[in-house]
């Protein structure tokens, strides 16, 4: 294989494979990946006034222009740089294929499209509007009660969204044809030289077409605003901050694209007595000194509104937690329920009758209470 050394700017031109840092057996994908990395690292917009970076970008672009084209690559592999003389414009300075493949090469997270977004406030560059655009999705905030979240409920919501215009069947009017400015692509290219930028066409707003006789109802947009009421089902076990997505209930798409979604953001009002953590609930229960000392059977409420009997063991201490298995919140989209925990609080009477005071003194004497209690180990 012959690789001729071409003199330029006082130094020999480097081998294209060497420029991209790939072997001569590199696949098309490997070549793209290598070019993408070099181009992003040396792009003129991220290195203004850096001639060295600009030259590296040009050099990599030239190498990619050749190696990404099967015919040019074959000629280059056989005859080196001289093999490019048979192609129009040669290799140097002709980056049409590079620009045409920008959306492919630089697509994805962290790619060239993200640079476009930061520079021009635009989204993903599209070379064609032949495919429909999805409609916008939007948020709906819904507040429900504690028990509605625990056991599920049905709620009627009212919202506005864009739907297909019935007057024109979503066509926007009559006399629809390709935009003369962008030629139907929805994008126009600006700039010159080795760096060009594709932006949304102002004439058609990125749609790729214009309408001679716009619909009087939708004014050429193909959609109209509609107020809609919808009964939604909130599943049992949903928690505060949950999101429920209603597919296709957002705005109508364009050019036959799918409708957006309506996303419900659930807020749950706190209950006066119950506190929820996941599928478990907590309830604080007061008992008397006598009940704590002697033990007792008491009735406590549960989240479903019923009361259950609970046995309080004698000698229970304030702050003790008792567990009632299966009395918590149902598992979302699953089986079973969480548990309910009772936090026992022993109440000390603030007012006593003379007889009660006398009895308390007798009890203190019987228990041989001391004024010098033994310190207890602190436990947080």
mmCIF file of C-alpha atoms in Angstrom:
data_model
loop_
_atom_site.group_PDB
_atom_site.id
_atom_site.type_symbol
_atom_site.label_atom_id
_atom_site.label_comp_id
_atom_site.label_asym_id
_atom_site.label_seq_id
_atom_site.Cartn_x
_atom_site.Cartn_y
_atom_site.Cartn_z
ATOM 1 C CA UNK A 1 0.000 0.000 0.000
ATOM 2 C CA UNK A 2 1.358 3.426 -0.949
ATOM 3 C CA UNK A 3 0.935 6.404 1.392
ATOM 4 C CA UNK A 4 2.403 9.466 -0.269
ATOM 5 C CA UNK A 5 3.693 12.247 1.952
ATOM 6 C CA UNK A 6 2.075 15.496 0.921
ATOM 7 C CA UNK A 7 3.760 18.668 2.033
ATOM 8 C CA UNK A 8 1.528 21.294 3.597
ATOM 9 C CA UNK A 9 2.273 24.249 5.862
ATOM 10 C CA UNK A 10 5.896 23.169 6.090
ATOM 11 C CA UNK A 11 5.203 19.658 7.453
ATOM 12 C CA UNK A 12 4.188 16.248 6.089
ATOM 13 C CA UNK A 13 0.505 15.396 6.220
ATOM 14 C CA UNK A 14 -0.216 12.648 8.715
ATOM 15 C CA UNK A 15 -1.774 9.328 7.831
ATOM 16 C CA UNK A 16 -5.568 9.523 8.274
ATOM 17 C CA UNK A 17 -5.655 6.420 10.462
ATOM 18 C CA UNK A 18 -2.964 7.958 12.644
ATOM 19 C CA UNK A 19 -4.950 11.202 12.893
ATOM 20 C CA UNK A 20 -8.005 9.393 14.260
ATOM 21 C CA UNK A 21 -5.946 6.970 16.310
ATOM 22 C CA UNK A 22 -7.517 3.843 14.837
ATOM 23 C CA UNK A 23 -6.027 0.783 13.114
ATOM 24 C CA UNK A 24 -6.438 0.249 9.395
ATOM 25 C CA UNK A 25 -8.874 -2.546 10.196
ATOM 26 C CA UNK A 26 -11.177 -0.186 12.132
ATOM 27 C CA UNK A 27 -14.905 -0.554 11.564
ATOM 28 C CA UNK A 28 -17.161 2.315 10.493
ATOM 29 C CA UNK A 29 -18.470 2.630 14.047
ATOM 30 C CA UNK A 30 -14.952 2.755 15.499
ATOM 31 C CA UNK A 31 -14.032 5.501 13.044
ATOM 32 C CA UNK A 32 -17.116 7.505 13.985
ATOM 33 C CA UNK A 33 -16.387 7.116 17.685
ATOM 34 C CA UNK A 34 -12.783 8.228 17.292
ATOM 35 C CA UNK A 35 -13.733 11.259 15.183
ATOM 36 C CA UNK A 36 -16.476 12.241 17.600
ATOM 37 C CA UNK A 37 -14.031 12.249 20.510
ATOM 38 C CA UNK A 38 -11.434 14.366 18.709
ATOM 39 C CA UNK A 39 -13.967 16.805 17.250
ATOM 40 C CA UNK A 40 -15.633 17.447 20.587
ATOM 41 C CA UNK A 41 -12.286 17.972 22.295
ATOM 42 C CA UNK A 42 -11.099 20.481 19.675
ATOM 43 C CA UNK A 43 -14.241 22.200 18.474
ATOM 44 C CA UNK A 44 -13.671 25.916 17.658
ATOM 45 C CA UNK A 45 -16.629 27.028 19.770
ATOM 46 C CA UNK A 46 -15.089 25.468 22.856
ATOM 47 C CA UNK A 47 -11.593 26.668 21.952
ATOM 48 C CA UNK A 48 -11.991 30.198 20.542
ATOM 49 C CA UNK A 49 -8.823 31.709 19.081
ATOM 50 C CA UNK A 50 -6.980 28.420 19.542
ATOM 51 C CA UNK A 51 -5.380 27.829 16.155
ATOM 52 C CA UNK A 52 -3.851 24.523 17.210
ATOM 53 C CA UNK A 53 -7.259 23.121 18.236
ATOM 54 C CA UNK A 54 -8.775 24.452 15.007
ATOM 55 C CA UNK A 55 -6.121 22.665 12.956
ATOM 56 C CA UNK A 56 -6.688 19.415 14.861
ATOM 57 C CA UNK A 57 -10.425 19.730 14.208
ATOM 58 C CA UNK A 58 -9.824 20.326 10.486
ATOM 59 C CA UNK A 59 -7.343 17.475 10.293
ATOM 60 C CA UNK A 60 -9.736 15.044 12.005
ATOM 61 C CA UNK A 61 -12.643 16.199 9.827
ATOM 62 C CA UNK A 62 -10.622 15.632 6.684
ATOM 63 C CA UNK A 63 -9.594 12.168 7.864
ATOM 64 C CA UNK A 64 -13.179 11.253 8.708
ATOM 65 C CA UNK A 65 -14.443 12.575 5.352
ATOM 66 C CA UNK A 66 -12.210 10.075 3.621
ATOM 67 C CA UNK A 67 -12.383 7.060 5.927
ATOM 68 C CA UNK A 68 -16.168 7.257 6.346
ATOM 69 C CA UNK A 69 -16.657 7.032 2.579
ATOM 70 C CA UNK A 70 -16.149 3.422 1.366
ATOM 71 C CA UNK A 71 -14.956 4.478 -2.112
ATOM 72 C CA UNK A 72 -12.551 7.109 -0.831
ATOM 73 C CA UNK A 73 -11.263 4.802 1.879
ATOM 74 C CA UNK A 74 -10.576 2.062 -0.648
ATOM 75 C CA UNK A 75 -8.701 4.471 -2.919
ATOM 76 C CA UNK A 76 -6.750 5.866 0.025
ATOM 77 C CA UNK A 77 -5.798 2.380 1.247
ATOM 78 C CA UNK A 78 -4.432 1.506 -2.206
ATOM 79 C CA UNK A 79 -2.817 4.750 -3.367
ATOM 80 C CA UNK A 80 -2.482 6.971 -0.302
ATOM 81 C CA UNK A 81 -3.147 10.704 -0.607
ATOM 82 C CA UNK A 82 -2.699 10.628 -4.379
ATOM 83 C CA UNK A 83 -5.743 8.359 -4.562
ATOM 84 C CA UNK A 84 -7.901 11.313 -3.539
ATOM 85 C CA UNK A 85 -7.123 13.254 -6.715
ATOM 86 C CA UNK A 86 -9.795 11.378 -8.613
ATOM 87 C CA UNK A 87 -12.566 12.724 -6.351
ATOM 88 C CA UNK A 88 -14.143 16.129 -6.818
ATOM 89 C CA UNK A 89 -12.419 18.674 -4.645
ATOM 90 C CA UNK A 90 -9.955 16.091 -3.394
ATOM 91 C CA UNK A 91 -9.988 15.335 0.327
ATOM 92 C CA UNK A 92 -8.792 18.529 1.941
ATOM 93 C CA UNK A 93 -11.363 21.223 2.486
ATOM 94 C CA UNK A 94 -14.366 19.069 1.526
ATOM 95 C CA UNK A 95 -16.381 18.269 4.643
ATOM 96 C CA UNK A 96 -19.863 17.887 3.139
ATOM 97 C CA UNK A 97 -20.163 14.305 4.336
ATOM 98 C CA UNK A 98 -19.057 15.321 7.820
ATOM 99 C CA UNK A 99 -21.738 17.974 8.088
ATOM 100 C CA UNK A 100 -24.366 15.707 6.645
ATOM 101 C CA UNK A 101 -23.642 13.109 9.346
ATOM 102 C CA UNK A 102 -23.437 15.485 12.328
ATOM 103 C CA UNK A 103 -26.719 14.263 13.840
ATOM 104 C CA UNK A 104 -25.485 10.684 13.532
ATOM 105 C CA UNK A 105 -21.932 11.172 14.717
ATOM 106 C CA UNK A 106 -22.628 13.569 17.560
ATOM 107 C CA UNK A 107 -26.010 12.232 18.650
ATOM 108 C CA UNK A 108 -26.722 11.115 22.196
ATOM 109 C CA UNK A 109 -25.984 12.417 25.647
ATOM 110 C CA UNK A 110 -23.005 14.730 25.827
ATOM 111 C CA UNK A 111 -22.739 14.936 22.056
ATOM 112 C CA UNK A 112 -22.779 17.721 19.542
ATOM 113 C CA UNK A 113 -26.511 18.256 19.936
ATOM 114 C CA UNK A 114 -25.928 19.187 23.569
ATOM 115 C CA UNK A 115 -23.464 21.822 22.392
ATOM 116 C CA UNK A 116 -26.153 23.158 20.042
ATOM 117 C CA UNK A 117 -28.548 23.329 22.966
ATOM 118 C CA UNK A 118 -26.153 25.352 25.105
ATOM 119 C CA UNK A 119 -25.199 27.743 22.301
ATOM 120 C CA UNK A 120 -28.527 28.308 20.585
ATOM 121 C CA UNK A 121 -31.186 27.147 23.060
ATOM 122 C CA UNK A 122 -32.329 24.501 20.632
ATOM 123 C CA UNK A 123 -33.016 20.825 21.004
ATOM 124 C CA UNK A 124 -31.978 17.886 18.903
ATOM 125 C CA UNK A 125 -31.088 18.753 15.343
ATOM 126 C CA UNK A 126 -33.274 17.009 12.790
ATOM 127 C CA UNK A 127 -32.489 16.660 9.147
ATOM 128 C CA UNK A 128 -36.072 15.883 8.204
ATOM 129 C CA UNK A 129 -39.612 16.560 9.345
ATOM 130 C CA UNK A 130 -41.003 13.515 7.644
ATOM 131 C CA UNK A 131 -41.607 11.896 11.024
ATOM 132 C CA UNK A 132 -44.276 13.289 13.342
ATOM 133 C CA UNK A 133 -43.417 15.239 16.468
ATOM 134 C CA UNK A 134 -44.873 14.041 19.791
ATOM 135 C CA UNK A 135 -47.224 16.377 21.619
ATOM 136 C CA UNK A 136 -46.274 18.109 24.852
ATOM 137 C CA UNK A 137 -46.754 16.339 28.172
ATOM 138 C CA UNK A 138 -47.813 18.308 31.199
ATOM 139 C CA UNK A 139 -48.239 18.102 34.951
ATOM 140 C CA UNK A 140 -51.403 17.961 37.045
ATOM 141 C CA UNK A 141 -51.162 18.344 40.837
ATOM 142 C CA UNK A 142 -53.723 16.264 42.734
ATOM 143 C CA UNK A 143 -54.173 16.319 46.505
ATOM 144 C CA UNK A 144 -55.924 13.434 48.258
ATOM 145 C CA UNK A 145 -56.639 12.436 51.859
ATOM 146 C CA UNK A 146 -54.592 10.010 53.929
ATOM 147 C CA UNK A 147 -57.182 7.216 53.752
ATOM 148 C CA UNK A 148 -57.783 7.789 50.029
ATOM 149 C CA UNK A 149 -54.083 7.179 49.460
ATOM 150 C CA UNK A 150 -54.111 4.097 51.657
ATOM 151 C CA UNK A 151 -57.126 2.364 50.131
ATOM 152 C CA UNK A 152 -57.380 3.969 46.695
ATOM 153 C CA UNK A 153 -60.109 6.184 45.283
ATOM 154 C CA UNK A 154 -61.586 7.678 42.148
ATOM 155 C CA UNK A 155 -61.156 11.375 41.420
ATOM 156 C CA UNK A 156 -62.572 13.557 38.675
ATOM 157 C CA UNK A 157 -60.039 15.994 37.267
ATOM 158 C CA UNK A 158 -60.497 18.824 34.783
ATOM 159 C CA UNK A 159 -57.736 20.032 32.482
ATOM 160 C CA UNK A 160 -57.115 21.732 29.137
ATOM 161 C CA UNK A 161 -55.026 20.258 26.352
ATOM 162 C CA UNK A 162 -54.601 20.564 22.593
ATOM 163 C CA UNK A 163 -56.596 18.166 20.446
ATOM 164 C CA UNK A 164 -56.925 17.670 16.703
ATOM 165 C CA UNK A 165 -58.964 20.377 15.021
ATOM 166 C CA UNK A 166 -62.197 18.823 13.702
ATOM 167 C CA UNK A 167 -62.750 21.576 11.131
ATOM 168 C CA UNK A 168 -59.639 20.675 9.144
ATOM 169 C CA UNK A 169 -59.008 17.158 10.520
ATOM 170 C CA UNK A 170 -55.701 18.386 11.879
ATOM 171 C CA UNK A 171 -54.361 19.446 8.481
ATOM 172 C CA UNK A 172 -54.277 23.132 9.396
ATOM 173 C CA UNK A 173 -56.031 24.176 6.195
ATOM 174 C CA UNK A 174 -55.724 23.683 2.456
ATOM 175 C CA UNK A 175 -52.895 24.311 0.033
ATOM 176 C CA UNK A 176 -50.293 22.623 2.174
ATOM 177 C CA UNK A 177 -46.861 22.324 0.565
ATOM 178 C CA UNK A 178 -43.204 22.108 1.436
ATOM 179 C CA UNK A 179 -41.675 25.223 2.971
ATOM 180 C CA UNK A 180 -39.763 27.159 0.287
ATOM 181 C CA UNK A 181 -37.147 28.308 2.791
ATOM 182 C CA UNK A 182 -36.056 24.974 4.236
ATOM 183 C CA UNK A 183 -37.303 22.718 1.457
ATOM 184 C CA UNK A 184 -39.432 20.721 3.893
ATOM 185 C CA UNK A 185 -36.698 19.811 6.359
ATOM 186 C CA UNK A 186 -37.786 22.260 9.038
ATOM 187 C CA UNK A 187 -34.148 23.333 9.482
ATOM 188 C CA UNK A 188 -31.903 25.867 7.819
ATOM 189 C CA UNK A 189 -28.120 25.820 7.782
ATOM 190 C CA UNK A 190 -26.195 28.928 8.748
ATOM 191 C CA UNK A 191 -22.494 29.666 8.673
ATOM 192 C CA UNK A 192 -19.747 28.886 6.248
ATOM 193 C CA UNK A 193 -16.383 27.212 6.090
ATOM 194 C CA UNK A 194 -15.750 24.187 8.242
ATOM 195 C CA UNK A 195 -18.389 25.068 10.867
ATOM 196 C CA UNK A 196 -22.083 25.236 10.026
ATOM 197 C CA UNK A 197 -25.110 25.330 12.315
ATOM 198 C CA UNK A 198 -28.594 23.961 11.614
ATOM 199 C CA UNK A 199 -31.399 26.016 13.217
ATOM 200 C CA UNK A 200 -35.194 25.883 13.189
ATOM 201 C CA UNK A 201 -36.693 27.411 10.067
ATOM 202 C CA UNK A 202 -38.458 30.682 10.931
ATOM 203 C CA UNK A 203 -40.754 30.554 7.932
ATOM 204 C CA UNK A 204 -42.505 27.327 8.915
ATOM 205 C CA UNK A 205 -41.541 27.184 12.591
ATOM 206 C CA UNK A 206 -39.820 23.845 12.052
ATOM 207 C CA UNK A 207 -42.882 22.102 10.621
ATOM 208 C CA UNK A 208 -41.369 21.735 7.167
ATOM 209 C CA UNK A 209 -44.498 22.964 5.390
ATOM 210 C CA UNK A 210 -46.604 26.086 4.863
ATOM 211 C CA UNK A 211 -50.348 26.426 4.273
ATOM 212 C CA UNK A 212 -51.848 28.776 1.690
ATOM 213 C CA UNK A 213 -55.346 28.792 3.207
ATOM 214 C CA UNK A 214 -55.138 28.367 7.002
ATOM 215 C CA UNK A 215 -58.113 26.896 8.838
ATOM 216 C CA UNK A 216 -60.275 29.602 10.421
ATOM 217 C CA UNK A 217 -60.815 27.494 13.543
ATOM 218 C CA UNK A 218 -57.241 26.555 14.452
ATOM 219 C CA UNK A 219 -55.495 29.301 12.426
ATOM 220 C CA UNK A 220 -53.303 26.774 10.662
ATOM 221 C CA UNK A 221 -51.978 24.975 13.737
ATOM 222 C CA UNK A 222 -54.081 21.843 13.247
ATOM 223 C CA UNK A 223 -54.990 21.762 16.956
ATOM 224 C CA UNK A 224 -57.432 23.547 19.257
ATOM 225 C CA UNK A 225 -57.590 23.842 23.030
ATOM 226 C CA UNK A 226 -60.181 21.649 24.739
ATOM 227 C CA UNK A 227 -61.348 21.463 28.331
ATOM 228 C CA UNK A 228 -61.809 17.866 29.412
ATOM 229 C CA UNK A 229 -63.070 16.093 32.523
ATOM 230 C CA UNK A 230 -61.633 12.707 33.326
ATOM 231 C CA UNK A 231 -62.295 10.167 36.089
ATOM 232 C CA UNK A 232 -58.991 8.717 37.261
ATOM 233 C CA UNK A 233 -58.381 5.750 39.519
ATOM 234 C CA UNK A 234 -55.853 6.193 42.310
ATOM 235 C CA UNK A 235 -54.477 2.775 43.313
ATOM 236 C CA UNK A 236 -54.422 1.662 46.941
ATOM 237 C CA UNK A 237 -51.078 2.217 48.659
ATOM 238 C CA UNK A 238 -50.018 5.295 46.698
ATOM 239 C CA UNK A 239 -47.780 7.598 48.733
ATOM 240 C CA UNK A 240 -47.028 11.294 48.885
ATOM 241 C CA UNK A 241 -44.916 12.398 45.903
ATOM 242 C CA UNK A 242 -46.011 9.516 43.662
ATOM 243 C CA UNK A 243 -46.526 10.098 39.936
ATOM 244 C CA UNK A 244 -49.195 8.483 37.794
ATOM 245 C CA UNK A 245 -48.879 8.788 34.016
ATOM 246 C CA UNK A 246 -51.972 8.891 31.816
ATOM 247 C CA UNK A 247 -50.701 8.004 28.350
ATOM 248 C CA UNK A 248 -51.920 10.078 25.432
ATOM 249 C CA UNK A 249 -53.763 12.641 27.552
ATOM 250 C CA UNK A 250 -51.303 15.444 26.816
ATOM 251 C CA UNK A 251 -51.258 17.683 23.744
ATOM 252 C CA UNK A 252 -51.924 16.290 20.271
ATOM 253 C CA UNK A 253 -48.787 15.508 18.256
ATOM 254 C CA UNK A 254 -47.957 17.135 14.918
ATOM 255 C CA UNK A 255 -47.556 15.438 11.541
ATOM 256 C CA UNK A 256 -49.203 12.327 12.919
ATOM 257 C CA UNK A 257 -46.919 12.152 15.941
ATOM 258 C CA UNK A 258 -48.176 10.596 19.202
ATOM 259 C CA UNK A 259 -49.977 12.665 21.819
ATOM 260 C CA UNK A 260 -48.138 13.660 24.971
ATOM 261 C CA UNK A 261 -48.934 12.398 28.456
ATOM 262 C CA UNK A 262 -50.713 13.799 31.485
ATOM 263 C CA UNK A 263 -48.660 13.189 34.623
ATOM 264 C CA UNK A 264 -50.441 13.294 37.980
ATOM 265 C CA UNK A 265 -48.272 14.440 40.891
ATOM 266 C CA UNK A 266 -49.878 13.070 44.061
ATOM 267 C CA UNK A 267 -49.847 15.011 47.334
ATOM 268 C CA UNK A 268 -51.304 13.346 50.446
ATOM 269 C CA UNK A 269 -52.812 15.403 53.260
ATOM 270 C CA UNK A 270 -51.368 14.369 56.636
ATOM 271 C CA UNK A 271 -53.704 12.599 59.078
ATOM 272 C CA UNK A 272 -54.337 14.000 62.531
ATOM 273 C CA UNK A 273 -53.339 10.806 64.347
ATOM 274 C CA UNK A 274 -51.633 8.391 61.976
ATOM 275 C CA UNK A 275 -48.119 8.859 60.621
ATOM 276 C CA UNK A 276 -47.004 6.829 57.614
ATOM 277 C CA UNK A 277 -43.548 5.505 56.761
ATOM 278 C CA UNK A 278 -43.644 3.411 53.624
ATOM 279 C CA UNK A 279 -46.397 0.841 54.119
ATOM 280 C CA UNK A 280 -46.244 1.043 57.927
ATOM 281 C CA UNK A 281 -48.267 3.428 60.093
ATOM 282 C CA UNK A 282 -47.622 4.748 63.597
ATOM 283 C CA UNK A 283 -50.132 5.733 66.262
ATOM 284 C CA UNK A 284 -49.449 7.242 69.667
ATOM 285 C CA UNK A 285 -51.680 5.737 72.399
ATOM 286 C CA UNK A 286 -52.041 7.185 75.926
ATOM 287 C CA UNK A 287 -52.709 4.854 78.901
ATOM 288 C CA UNK A 288 -53.102 5.508 82.618
ATOM 289 C CA UNK A 289 -50.572 4.729 85.355
ATOM 290 C CA UNK A 290 -52.855 1.976 86.634
ATOM 291 C CA UNK A 291 -53.154 0.402 83.170
ATOM 292 C CA UNK A 292 -49.390 0.566 82.698
ATOM 293 C CA UNK A 293 -48.786 -0.967 86.113
ATOM 294 C CA UNK A 294 -51.440 -3.649 86.170
ATOM 295 C CA UNK A 295 -51.878 -4.266 82.446
ATOM 296 C CA UNK A 296 -55.143 -3.874 80.550
ATOM 297 C CA UNK A 297 -57.149 -4.562 77.421
ATOM 298 C CA UNK A 298 -57.740 -1.419 75.378
ATOM 299 C CA UNK A 299 -59.291 -0.620 72.002
ATOM 300 C CA UNK A 300 -57.363 1.389 69.406
ATOM 301 C CA UNK A 301 -58.472 2.708 66.000
ATOM 302 C CA UNK A 302 -56.966 1.491 62.721
ATOM 303 C CA UNK A 303 -56.670 3.273 59.377
ATOM 304 C CA UNK A 304 -59.734 1.516 57.961
ATOM 305 C CA UNK A 305 -61.922 3.046 60.694
ATOM 306 C CA UNK A 306 -62.411 -0.092 62.780
ATOM 307 C CA UNK A 307 -61.216 -0.622 66.364
ATOM 308 C CA UNK A 308 -59.074 -3.549 67.463
ATOM 309 C CA UNK A 309 -58.413 -4.903 70.948
ATOM 310 C CA UNK A 310 -54.850 -4.669 72.198
ATOM 311 C CA UNK A 311 -53.424 -6.305 75.327
ATOM 312 C CA UNK A 312 -51.205 -4.002 77.382
ATOM 313 C CA UNK A 313 -48.752 -6.052 79.456
ATOM 314 C CA UNK A 314 -48.295 -5.118 83.106
ATOM 315 C CA UNK A 315 -45.309 -2.950 83.890
ATOM 316 C CA UNK A 316 -45.100 -1.465 80.382
ATOM 317 C CA UNK A 317 -42.924 1.626 80.125
ATOM 318 C CA UNK A 318 -43.742 4.874 78.370
ATOM 319 C CA UNK A 319 -42.289 4.896 74.849
ATOM 320 C CA UNK A 320 -42.656 1.148 74.321
ATOM 321 C CA UNK A 321 -43.656 0.166 70.757
ATOM 322 C CA UNK A 322 -46.262 -2.518 70.152
ATOM 323 C CA UNK A 323 -46.676 -4.037 66.679
ATOM 324 C CA UNK A 324 -49.974 -4.969 65.062
ATOM 325 C CA UNK A 325 -49.102 -7.081 62.047
ATOM 326 C CA UNK A 326 -50.939 -6.414 58.778
ATOM 327 C CA UNK A 327 -52.764 -3.315 60.011
ATOM 328 C CA UNK A 328 -50.775 -0.863 57.874
ATOM 329 C CA UNK A 329 -51.180 0.442 54.320
ATOM 330 C CA UNK A 330 -51.786 -1.992 51.427
ATOM 331 C CA UNK A 331 -48.739 -2.663 49.254
ATOM 332 C CA UNK A 332 -48.949 -0.642 46.039
ATOM 333 C CA UNK A 333 -49.740 -2.937 43.100
ATOM 334 C CA UNK A 334 -48.962 -5.922 45.284
ATOM 335 C CA UNK A 335 -50.294 -8.195 47.989
ATOM 336 C CA UNK A 336 -50.505 -7.741 51.735
ATOM 337 C CA UNK A 337 -50.241 -4.709 53.979
ATOM 338 C CA UNK A 338 -47.688 -3.059 56.158
ATOM 339 C CA UNK A 339 -47.864 -3.072 59.962
ATOM 340 C CA UNK A 340 -49.196 -0.647 62.549
ATOM 341 C CA UNK A 341 -47.007 0.364 65.480
ATOM 342 C CA UNK A 342 -48.423 1.707 68.738
ATOM 343 C CA UNK A 343 -46.237 4.023 70.763
ATOM 344 C CA UNK A 344 -47.351 3.778 74.376
ATOM 345 C CA UNK A 345 -47.422 6.990 76.388
ATOM 346 C CA UNK A 346 -48.052 6.636 80.135
ATOM 347 C CA UNK A 347 -49.982 9.693 81.271
ATOM 348 C CA UNK A 348 -49.260 11.221 84.665
ATOM 349 C CA UNK A 349 -52.349 12.860 86.213
ATOM 350 C CA UNK A 350 -51.907 16.589 86.752
ATOM 351 C CA UNK A 351 -54.643 16.917 89.387
ATOM 352 C CA UNK A 352 -55.441 14.514 92.218
ATOM 353 C CA UNK A 353 -58.164 14.510 94.836
ATOM 354 C CA UNK A 354 -57.206 14.353 98.516
ATOM 355 C CA UNK A 355 -58.146 10.675 98.593
ATOM 356 C CA UNK A 356 -56.054 9.941 95.482
ATOM 357 C CA UNK A 357 -53.081 11.743 96.988
ATOM 358 C CA UNK A 358 -53.381 9.680 100.126
ATOM 359 C CA UNK A 359 -53.487 6.468 98.165
ATOM 360 C CA UNK A 360 -50.449 7.518 96.136
ATOM 361 C CA UNK A 361 -48.502 8.159 99.354
ATOM 362 C CA UNK A 362 -49.466 4.726 100.658
ATOM 363 C CA UNK A 363 -48.355 3.206 97.345
ATOM 364 C CA UNK A 364 -45.020 5.048 97.479
ATOM 365 C CA UNK A 365 -44.398 3.777 100.992
ATOM 366 C CA UNK A 366 -45.376 0.239 100.027
ATOM 367 C CA UNK A 367 -42.983 0.344 97.062
ATOM 368 C CA UNK A 368 -40.238 1.804 99.265
ATOM 369 C CA UNK A 369 -39.558 4.591 96.790
ATOM 370 C CA UNK A 370 -36.274 6.443 97.333
ATOM 371 C CA UNK A 371 -35.217 10.025 96.853
ATOM 372 C CA UNK A 372 -31.821 8.823 95.619
ATOM 373 C CA UNK A 373 -32.630 6.833 92.454
ATOM 374 C CA UNK A 374 -29.889 4.766 90.794
ATOM 375 C CA UNK A 375 -28.853 6.459 87.500
ATOM 376 C CA UNK A 376 -29.794 4.538 84.375
ATOM 377 C CA UNK A 377 -27.661 3.994 81.307
ATOM 378 C CA UNK A 378 -28.622 6.577 78.667
ATOM 379 C CA UNK A 379 -30.006 5.085 75.485
ATOM 380 C CA UNK A 380 -30.847 7.345 72.559
#
